Amino acid sequence: MTEHLRRGRQAADARAVDERVDRLRARAGAIASGVEARLSLAVDVLYPMARLLEGLRELGERFVGVEVNLRTEAMGAVASLVQDGSCQIGIGVGLIEAPRALSYQPLTHVSLVCVCAPTHPLATGDDVWLRARHEIQIVVSDRSALTAGRDHGVVSARTWRVADLDSKRALLAGGFGWGRMPEHRVRDAIDNGELVELELGEGGPIVVPLVSIHRTADPPGPAASWLLSYLADPS
């Protein structure tokens, strides 16, 4: 190794050490001021991902040194992760029978629309609601013991169950069935004709409230509170 390369590597190592020290100092300062060192967050797949990314990026700039752990889940699985302590806070659908150890606060809402491919039998003809009960409905699986065996919005006797919204959208666009999707995830596909919005006699899109969730005995710290405020609907 030449002297030039050796000095270059030493300089790079020194910069890396300085960066680690700066991060440790920032974290120590945050802890001293009462800011949590780590923030674990579970978010329902219904929440708009673009807005979540904006919030996490801004959080990283405002609360330097806070280590964030993120998990995305569906339905009761969000509350389950908060209940068992895997995550400090959650953003998800409020449960009808919520565990007493959890606290909920209104946060925002999403609109769900029924869609299918233009080639699907439900895309044309009358009595869509009646016929939908006999066509394959694409459903995101609920992997939570809290809500095991409870189907929300499932009306068809024939279902295909998937783990995420990307798989669901692909199956819908491929003409394999119909299903409800967050409007923000399929508006572009509806506008360009890839998907067709169905009228199932429900009076338009279904509005689903989303709530923030935390253990009652462990309320959100400063960083978590700021993030929840950022991700909430403007008041």
Short mmCIF file of C-alpha atoms in Angstrom, two decimals:
data_model
loop_
_atom_site.label_atom_id
_atom_site.label_comp_id
_atom_site.label_asym_id
_atom_site.label_seq_id
_atom_site.Cartn_x
_atom_site.Cartn_y
_atom_site.Cartn_z
CA MET A 1 0.00 0.00 0.00
CA THR A 2 1.46 3.36 -0.98
CA GLU A 3 1.82 6.15 1.54
CA HIS A 4 -0.85 8.15 -0.33
CA LEU A 5 -3.41 5.34 -0.13
CA ARG A 6 -2.57 4.68 3.52
CA ARG A 7 -3.15 8.30 4.47
CA GLY A 8 -6.39 8.37 2.47
CA ARG A 9 -7.72 5.34 4.33
CA GLN A 10 -6.70 6.80 7.68
CA ALA A 11 -8.56 10.03 6.84
CA ALA A 12 -11.69 8.07 5.83
CA ASP A 13 -11.54 6.04 9.06
CA ALA A 14 -11.18 9.23 11.08
CA ARG A 15 -14.22 10.78 9.39
CA ALA A 16 -16.25 7.65 10.10
CA VAL A 17 -15.26 7.77 13.78
CA ASP A 18 -16.17 11.46 13.97
CA GLU A 19 -19.60 10.75 12.44
CA ARG A 20 -20.28 7.98 14.98
CA VAL A 21 -19.24 10.25 17.82
CA ASP A 22 -21.54 13.01 16.52
CA ARG A 23 -24.45 10.57 16.37
CA LEU A 24 -23.76 9.34 19.89
CA ARG A 25 -23.57 12.90 21.19
CA ALA A 26 -26.84 13.79 19.45
CA ARG A 27 -28.53 10.74 20.95
CA ALA A 28 -27.17 11.50 24.41
CA GLY A 29 -28.41 15.07 24.14
CA ALA A 30 -31.85 13.90 23.06
CA ILE A 31 -32.09 11.46 25.96
CA ALA A 32 -31.04 14.16 28.41
CA SER A 33 -33.83 16.41 27.11
CA GLY A 34 -36.45 13.67 27.51
CA VAL A 35 -36.64 12.57 23.86
CA GLU A 36 -36.90 8.81 23.41
CA ALA A 37 -33.76 7.10 22.08
CA ARG A 38 -35.79 4.66 19.98
CA LEU A 39 -39.19 4.83 18.35
CA SER A 40 -40.89 1.65 17.16
CA LEU A 41 -43.89 2.22 14.92
CA ALA A 42 -46.51 -0.08 13.39
CA VAL A 43 -48.53 1.39 10.51
CA ASP A 44 -51.54 -0.06 8.72
CA VAL A 45 -51.04 -0.60 4.99
CA LEU A 46 -54.07 1.64 4.44
CA TYR A 47 -52.14 4.74 5.50
CA PRO A 48 -50.75 6.77 2.54
CA MET A 49 -47.11 5.76 2.18
CA ALA A 50 -46.03 9.07 0.65
CA ARG A 51 -47.22 10.99 3.69
CA LEU A 52 -45.58 8.47 6.03
CA LEU A 53 -42.24 8.87 4.27
CA GLU A 54 -42.48 12.66 4.52
CA GLY A 55 -43.12 12.38 8.25
CA LEU A 56 -40.25 9.98 8.86
CA ARG A 57 -37.84 12.14 6.86
CA GLU A 58 -38.85 15.26 8.80
CA LEU A 59 -38.64 13.34 12.07
CA GLY A 60 -35.06 12.37 11.31
CA GLU A 61 -34.14 16.02 10.75
CA ARG A 62 -35.90 17.35 13.85
CA PHE A 63 -34.95 14.57 16.26
CA VAL A 64 -31.41 13.68 15.29
CA GLY A 65 -30.24 10.45 16.86
CA VAL A 66 -33.67 8.89 17.44
CA GLU A 67 -33.54 5.35 16.07
CA VAL A 68 -36.75 4.47 14.23
CA ASN A 69 -38.04 0.94 13.66
CA LEU A 70 -40.98 0.61 11.26
CA ARG A 71 -43.37 -2.27 10.61
CA THR A 72 -46.35 -2.30 8.27
CA GLU A 73 -49.30 -4.57 8.96
CA ALA A 74 -53.03 -4.85 8.33
CA MET A 75 -56.09 -4.49 10.55
CA GLY A 76 -55.78 -6.02 14.02
CA ALA A 77 -52.09 -6.83 13.63
CA VAL A 78 -51.16 -3.18 14.26
CA ALA A 79 -52.89 -3.11 17.66
CA SER A 80 -51.45 -6.53 18.44
CA LEU A 81 -47.87 -5.28 17.97
CA VAL A 82 -48.53 -2.39 20.34
CA GLN A 83 -50.27 -4.62 22.88
CA ASP A 84 -47.39 -7.09 23.13
CA GLY A 85 -44.78 -4.33 23.35
CA SER A 86 -43.17 -4.96 19.96
CA CYS A 87 -44.03 -1.39 18.95
CA GLN A 88 -44.51 1.74 21.05
CA ILE A 89 -47.16 3.32 18.84
CA GLY A 90 -49.42 2.21 16.04
CA ILE A 91 -51.52 3.78 13.33
CA GLY A 92 -54.41 1.59 12.30
CA VAL A 93 -58.10 0.80 12.29
CA GLY A 94 -59.76 1.05 15.68
CA LEU A 95 -61.02 -2.26 17.02
CA ILE A 96 -64.63 -2.70 18.08
CA GLU A 97 -63.50 -4.69 21.10
CA ALA A 98 -60.25 -2.95 21.97
CA PRO A 99 -57.94 -4.35 24.66
CA ARG A 100 -58.32 -2.33 27.85
CA ALA A 101 -54.56 -1.80 28.08
CA LEU A 102 -54.57 0.26 24.87
CA SER A 103 -55.55 3.88 24.28
CA TYR A 104 -56.83 5.26 20.98
CA GLN A 105 -56.92 8.78 19.54
CA PRO A 106 -58.54 9.82 16.21
CA LEU A 107 -55.84 10.53 13.62
CA THR A 108 -57.06 10.57 10.03
CA HIS A 109 -59.20 8.62 7.57
CA VAL A 110 -58.92 6.91 4.20
CA SER A 111 -61.50 6.31 1.49
CA LEU A 112 -61.99 2.79 0.13
CA VAL A 113 -63.39 2.20 -3.35
CA CYS A 114 -64.52 -1.04 -4.98
CA VAL A 115 -62.63 -1.80 -8.19
CA CYS A 116 -62.07 -4.47 -10.80
CA ALA A 117 -60.42 -4.74 -14.21
CA PRO A 118 -62.38 -3.49 -17.23
CA THR A 119 -62.37 -7.09 -18.53
CA HIS A 120 -63.97 -8.46 -15.36
CA PRO A 121 -67.66 -9.55 -15.54
CA LEU A 122 -68.63 -6.98 -12.89
CA ALA A 123 -67.35 -4.11 -15.06
CA THR A 124 -70.50 -4.27 -17.18
CA GLY A 125 -74.14 -5.10 -16.59
CA ASP A 126 -76.65 -4.53 -13.82
CA ASP A 127 -77.16 -6.01 -10.34
CA VAL A 128 -73.48 -5.55 -9.55
CA TRP A 129 -74.02 -5.94 -5.81
CA LEU A 130 -75.81 -9.27 -6.18
CA ARG A 131 -73.31 -10.61 -8.69
CA ALA A 132 -70.34 -9.49 -6.57
CA ARG A 133 -71.37 -11.99 -3.91
CA HIS A 134 -70.59 -14.81 -6.33
CA GLU A 135 -67.36 -13.46 -7.83
CA ILE A 136 -63.88 -13.85 -6.33
CA GLN A 137 -63.15 -11.07 -3.84
CA ILE A 138 -59.48 -10.21 -3.29
CA VAL A 139 -58.87 -9.62 0.43
CA VAL A 140 -55.81 -8.64 2.49
CA SER A 141 -55.31 -11.23 5.22
CA ASP A 142 -55.63 -10.28 8.87
CA ARG A 143 -52.76 -12.00 10.68
CA SER A 144 -53.78 -10.89 14.15
CA ALA A 145 -55.12 -13.08 16.93
CA LEU A 146 -57.07 -10.06 18.17
CA THR A 147 -59.37 -10.18 15.15
CA ALA A 148 -58.97 -13.77 14.01
CA GLY A 149 -62.01 -15.10 12.20
CA ARG A 150 -63.57 -11.67 11.67
CA ASP A 151 -63.91 -10.53 8.10
CA HIS A 152 -64.41 -6.81 7.52
CA GLY A 153 -66.10 -5.88 4.26
CA VAL A 154 -66.03 -9.42 2.87
CA VAL A 155 -69.31 -10.20 1.11
CA SER A 156 -68.35 -12.91 -1.35
CA ALA A 157 -68.31 -16.60 -0.52
CA ARG A 158 -65.24 -16.90 -2.78
CA THR A 159 -62.08 -15.14 -1.60
CA TRP A 160 -58.42 -14.97 -2.51
CA ARG A 161 -56.31 -13.74 0.40
CA VAL A 162 -53.05 -11.86 0.00
CA ALA A 163 -50.49 -10.34 2.36
CA ASP A 164 -50.22 -6.81 0.94
CA LEU A 165 -51.92 -4.16 -1.19
CA ASP A 166 -49.41 -4.41 -4.05
CA SER A 167 -50.33 -8.07 -4.61
CA LYS A 168 -53.99 -7.19 -4.31
CA ARG A 169 -53.75 -4.42 -6.90
CA ALA A 170 -51.88 -6.71 -9.32
CA LEU A 171 -54.57 -9.39 -9.05
CA LEU A 172 -57.34 -6.82 -9.48
CA ALA A 173 -55.69 -5.32 -12.56
CA GLY A 174 -55.17 -8.82 -13.93
CA GLY A 175 -58.92 -9.48 -13.85
CA PHE A 176 -58.81 -12.20 -11.19
CA GLY A 177 -61.43 -10.65 -8.93
CA TRP A 178 -62.81 -7.51 -7.36
CA GLY A 179 -62.01 -5.79 -4.09
CA ARG A 180 -61.85 -2.66 -2.00
CA MET A 181 -58.72 -0.51 -2.20
CA PRO A 182 -57.64 2.79 -0.67
CA GLU A 183 -58.59 5.43 -3.21
CA HIS A 184 -55.14 7.02 -3.07
CA ARG A 185 -53.61 3.70 -4.17
CA VAL A 186 -55.79 3.22 -7.25
CA ARG A 187 -56.93 6.68 -8.40
CA ASP A 188 -54.27 6.73 -11.12
CA ALA A 189 -55.33 3.26 -12.33
CA ILE A 190 -58.98 4.34 -12.44
CA ASP A 191 -58.14 7.50 -14.35
CA ASN A 192 -56.06 5.66 -16.97
CA GLY A 193 -58.58 2.84 -17.41
CA GLU A 194 -56.52 0.08 -15.82
CA LEU A 195 -59.23 -0.38 -13.19
CA VAL A 196 -62.95 0.37 -13.08
CA GLU A 197 -64.70 1.76 -10.02
CA LEU A 198 -67.78 -0.26 -9.07
CA GLU A 199 -71.03 1.01 -7.61
CA LEU A 200 -72.15 -1.61 -5.12
CA GLY A 201 -75.11 0.27 -3.68
CA GLU A 202 -73.03 1.59 -0.77
CA GLY A 203 -73.38 5.28 -1.63
CA GLY A 204 -69.85 5.83 -2.92
CA PRO A 205 -66.48 5.28 -1.23
CA ILE A 206 -66.37 3.91 2.32
CA VAL A 207 -64.60 6.22 4.77
CA VAL A 208 -62.46 4.30 7.25
CA PRO A 209 -61.19 6.17 10.35
CA LEU A 210 -57.60 5.53 11.38
CA VAL A 211 -56.46 6.03 14.95
CA SER A 212 -53.19 6.28 16.83
CA ILE A 213 -52.64 3.49 19.34
CA HIS A 214 -50.41 3.27 22.40
CA ARG A 215 -50.32 1.36 25.64
CA THR A 216 -52.15 3.41 28.25
CA ALA A 217 -49.29 2.94 30.70
CA ASP A 218 -46.70 4.05 28.13
CA PRO A 219 -47.83 7.28 26.41
CA PRO A 220 -45.93 8.63 23.38
CA GLY A 221 -42.74 10.61 24.03
CA PRO A 222 -41.82 13.90 22.34
CA ALA A 223 -40.66 12.38 19.03
CA ALA A 224 -43.63 10.02 18.76
CA SER A 225 -46.06 12.80 19.65
CA TRP A 226 -44.57 15.07 17.01
CA LEU A 227 -44.79 12.34 14.37
CA LEU A 228 -48.41 11.52 15.18
CA SER A 229 -49.29 15.20 14.95
CA TYR A 230 -47.56 15.42 11.57
CA LEU A 231 -49.37 12.36 10.23
CA ALA A 232 -52.80 13.47 11.46
CA ASP A 233 -55.39 15.38 9.48
CA PRO A 234 -54.94 19.15 9.79
CA SER A 235 -57.28 20.49 12.46
#
